[in-house]
Coordinates of C-alpha atoms in Angstrom, one line a residue:
F1 CA 0.0 0.0 0.0
L2 CA 2.6 2.5 1.1
K3 CA 5.0 1.9 -1.8
N4 CA 2.4 2.9 -4.3
F5 CA 1.2 6.1 -2.6
C6 CA 2.7 8.9 -0.5
S7 CA 1.6 12.3 0.8
F8 CA 3.0 15.2 2.7
I9 CA 2.4 18.9 3.4
Y10 CA 5.0 21.5 2.9
E11 CA 4.6 24.9 4.6
K12 CA 6.5 28.1 3.9
D13 CA 5.6 31.7 5.0
G14 CA 2.2 30.5 6.3
V15 CA 1.2 28.8 3.0
K16 CA 0.7 25.1 3.0
I17 CA 1.1 22.9 -0.1
G18 CA -0.2 19.4 0.0
F19 CA 1.5 16.8 -2.2
L20 CA 0.0 13.5 -3.4
A21 CA 2.1 10.9 -5.4
L22 CA 0.8 7.6 -6.6
S23 CA 1.1 5.0 -9.3
N24 CA -1.6 4.0 -11.8
Q25 CA -2.0 0.6 -10.0
F26 CA -2.7 2.4 -6.8
F27 CA -5.3 4.7 -8.5
S28 CA -7.2 1.7 -9.8
K29 CA -7.5 0.1 -6.4
Y30 CA -7.4 2.8 -3.9
Y31 CA -8.6 6.1 -5.4
V32 CA -11.2 6.4 -2.6
Q33 CA -8.4 6.5 0.0
V34 CA -6.5 9.1 -2.0
G35 CA -9.5 11.3 -2.1
E36 CA -9.9 10.9 1.6
T37 CA -6.3 12.0 2.1
A38 CA -6.9 15.0 -0.1
R39 CA -10.0 16.0 2.0
R40 CA -8.0 15.6 5.2
M41 CA -5.3 17.9 3.8
R42 CA -7.9 20.5 3.2
Q43 CA -9.2 20.1 6.7
E44 CA -5.7 20.7 7.9
G45 CA -5.6 24.0 6.1
V46 CA -3.6 23.3 2.9
N47 CA -3.9 26.2 0.4
A48 CA -3.2 24.1 -2.7
I49 CA -2.6 20.5 -3.7
V50 CA -0.1 19.1 -6.2
C51 CA -0.7 15.6 -7.5
S52 CA 2.0 13.5 -9.2
F53 CA 1.1 10.3 -11.1
H54 CA 3.3 7.4 -12.3
S55 CA 1.2 6.7 -15.3
G56 CA 1.1 6.4 -19.1
V57 CA 2.5 4.2 -21.8
E58 CA 6.2 4.0 -22.2
Y59 CA 7.6 5.8 -25.3
A60 CA 4.1 6.8 -26.4
P61 CA 4.2 10.3 -28.0
K62 CA 0.6 11.0 -26.9
R63 CA -1.4 10.5 -23.8
R64 CA -4.0 7.7 -23.6
E65 CA -7.5 9.1 -23.4
L66 CA -8.9 6.5 -21.0
D67 CA -5.9 6.4 -18.8
Q68 CA -4.0 9.6 -18.1
E69 CA -6.8 12.0 -18.9
R70 CA -9.2 10.1 -16.6
Y71 CA -6.7 10.3 -13.8
A72 CA -6.2 14.0 -14.4
L73 CA -9.9 14.7 -14.3
K74 CA -10.3 12.7 -11.1
A75 CA -7.5 14.6 -9.4
V76 CA -8.7 18.1 -10.3
Q77 CA -12.5 17.7 -10.2
E78 CA -12.9 15.3 -7.3
W79 CA -9.7 15.5 -5.2
G80 CA -9.3 19.3 -5.7
A81 CA -5.7 19.2 -7.1
D82 CA -4.4 22.5 -8.3
L83 CA -1.5 21.1 -10.4
V84 CA -1.1 17.6 -11.9
I85 CA 2.2 16.2 -13.1
M86 CA 2.7 12.8 -14.7
H87 CA 5.7 10.6 -15.5
H88 CA 6.5 7.1 -16.7
P89 CA 6.3 7.4 -20.6
H90 CA 10.0 8.4 -20.7
V91 CA 9.2 10.8 -23.5
V92 CA 7.6 14.3 -23.4
Q93 CA 3.9 14.5 -23.8
G94 CA 1.4 17.4 -23.9
V95 CA -0.1 19.9 -21.6
D96 CA -3.7 20.3 -20.6
R97 CA -5.9 22.8 -18.7
I98 CA -8.7 21.5 -16.5
N99 CA -10.7 23.9 -14.4
Q100 CA -8.0 26.5 -14.8
R101 CA -5.4 24.1 -13.6
Y102 CA -2.4 22.9 -15.6
V103 CA -1.8 19.2 -16.3
F104 CA 1.5 17.9 -17.6
Y105 CA 1.1 14.4 -19.0
S106 CA 4.8 13.5 -19.1
L107 CA 8.0 15.5 -18.5
G108 CA 10.1 12.9 -20.1
N109 CA 13.3 11.6 -18.4
F110 CA 16.0 13.6 -16.7
C111 CA 18.6 11.7 -14.7
F112 CA 17.4 8.1 -15.4
G113 CA 19.7 5.1 -15.1
G114 CA 17.4 2.9 -17.1
N115 CA 18.3 4.6 -20.4
M116 CA 22.0 3.5 -20.9
V117 CA 21.4 4.5 -24.6
I118 CA 18.9 6.9 -26.1
R119 CA 15.8 4.8 -26.7
G120 CA 12.9 5.4 -29.1
Q121 CA 11.4 4.2 -32.3
T122 CA 13.8 4.1 -35.2
N123 CA 10.9 4.3 -37.7
K124 CA 9.6 7.3 -35.8
P125 CA 12.6 9.4 -34.8
S126 CA 10.3 12.0 -33.2
V127 CA 9.6 9.5 -30.4
R128 CA 12.7 9.2 -28.3
S129 CA 13.9 9.4 -24.7
L130 CA 16.4 12.2 -25.5
E131 CA 13.9 15.1 -25.1
S132 CA 12.9 16.3 -21.7
M133 CA 11.6 19.4 -20.0
V134 CA 11.9 21.2 -16.7
V135 CA 8.7 22.9 -15.6
Q136 CA 8.8 25.8 -13.2
M137 CA 5.4 26.7 -11.8
D138 CA 4.2 29.8 -9.8
L139 CA 1.2 29.3 -7.6
R140 CA -0.2 32.6 -6.4
F141 CA -2.1 33.3 -3.1
S142 CA -3.8 36.2 -1.5
D143 CA -2.6 37.6 1.9
D144 CA -5.0 35.3 3.7
G145 CA -3.8 32.2 1.8
T146 CA -6.6 31.9 -0.8
Y147 CA -5.4 30.2 -4.0
L148 CA -5.6 32.7 -6.8
G149 CA -4.1 31.1 -9.9
Q150 CA -0.9 29.8 -11.6
S151 CA 1.5 30.4 -14.4
G152 CA 4.8 28.8 -15.3
R153 CA 7.6 28.1 -17.7
I154 CA 8.7 25.1 -19.8
Y155 CA 12.5 24.8 -20.2
P156 CA 13.4 22.4 -23.1
C157 CA 16.1 19.9 -22.1
Y158 CA 18.1 16.8 -23.3
I159 CA 18.8 14.0 -20.9
S160 CA 22.4 13.8 -22.1
S161 CA 25.0 16.4 -22.9
S162 CA 26.5 14.3 -25.8
A163 CA 23.7 12.2 -27.3
E164 CA 21.8 13.4 -30.4
Q165 CA 19.8 10.5 -31.7
V166 CA 18.4 7.0 -31.0
G167 CA 21.2 4.6 -30.1
D168 CA 23.6 7.2 -28.8
P169 CA 25.1 6.5 -25.3
N170 CA 23.6 8.4 -22.4
D171 CA 26.2 10.3 -20.3
F172 CA 23.6 11.1 -17.6
Q173 CA 24.3 14.8 -17.8
P174 CA 21.1 16.6 -18.6
R175 CA 21.4 20.0 -20.3
F176 CA 19.2 22.9 -21.4
V177 CA 18.9 23.1 -25.1
T178 CA 18.6 26.0 -27.5
G179 CA 17.9 26.7 -31.2
Q180 CA 16.5 23.9 -33.3
Q181 CA 16.9 21.4 -30.5
A182 CA 14.8 23.4 -28.2
L183 CA 12.2 24.1 -30.9
G184 CA 12.1 20.3 -31.5
V185 CA 11.3 19.6 -27.9
I186 CA 8.5 22.2 -27.9
E187 CA 7.1 20.8 -31.1
R188 CA 6.8 17.4 -29.6
I189 CA 5.0 18.8 -26.6
Q190 CA 2.7 20.8 -28.8
D191 CA 1.8 17.8 -30.9
D192 CA 0.0 16.4 -27.8
T193 CA -1.5 19.7 -26.6
R194 CA -4.9 20.8 -27.8
F195 CA -4.3 24.5 -27.3
D196 CA -1.6 26.8 -28.6
L197 CA 1.4 26.8 -26.2
G198 CA 2.8 29.9 -27.8
L199 CA 6.4 30.6 -28.8
L200 CA 9.6 29.7 -27.2
D201 CA 11.6 32.8 -26.0
E202 CA 15.0 31.8 -27.5
D203 CA 16.8 34.6 -25.6
L204 CA 15.4 33.5 -22.2
G205 CA 15.4 29.8 -23.0
Y206 CA 11.9 28.9 -22.0
L207 CA 8.2 29.0 -23.1
E208 CA 6.0 31.1 -20.8
L209 CA 2.7 29.5 -19.9
P210 CA -0.2 32.0 -19.6
Y211 CA -1.6 32.8 -16.1
L212 CA -4.7 30.8 -15.2
A213 CA -6.9 32.6 -12.7
A214 CA -8.6 30.2 -10.3
D215 CA -12.0 32.0 -10.6
A216 CA -11.9 32.6 -14.4
K217 CA -14.4 30.9 -16.8
E218 CA -12.9 28.4 -19.2

């Protein structure tokens, strides 16, 4: 039970952030308990909840409709999550917005010992474990701790400082990428995103995600 689910509350400057992390196997069997944990967090005064899922299909360039999206909807609409981040596919996937909350379906790999070489589909070179992203999110609160909204940035990365294609050895030294490499990462994320992510700021090295106000109409 415990190896498939964990939770904790982080507090800073009077603001409490609740974290939930679980695998898809846990979701299928124990989603009621996770919901109860989220409710207890709210009762303990958390101002926002971040939910992380180990879910998805390995090396799939796009999310699975009945899998990852169902989990994201459950987390936001029933558990009250304010931010959802998924991992497990080992490749980057798209971004979603549910009830004015961001969902990231897969950040790709970063420092991952399971990829001794860059894996992927040789007949589909756009599907590979080389691409990754770092997501930096800003959650905003009023003076009394009321959650107001969120914005963030996507930094395109490679998981290796030397690899360039499927089959190259991985030196386990992730790096930020620029130019065509960065644009390629953003393109793969955009391919699985239903709204326009906007343009990469090549001078700053990131893509700015628009602010989502908590009380705005979608």
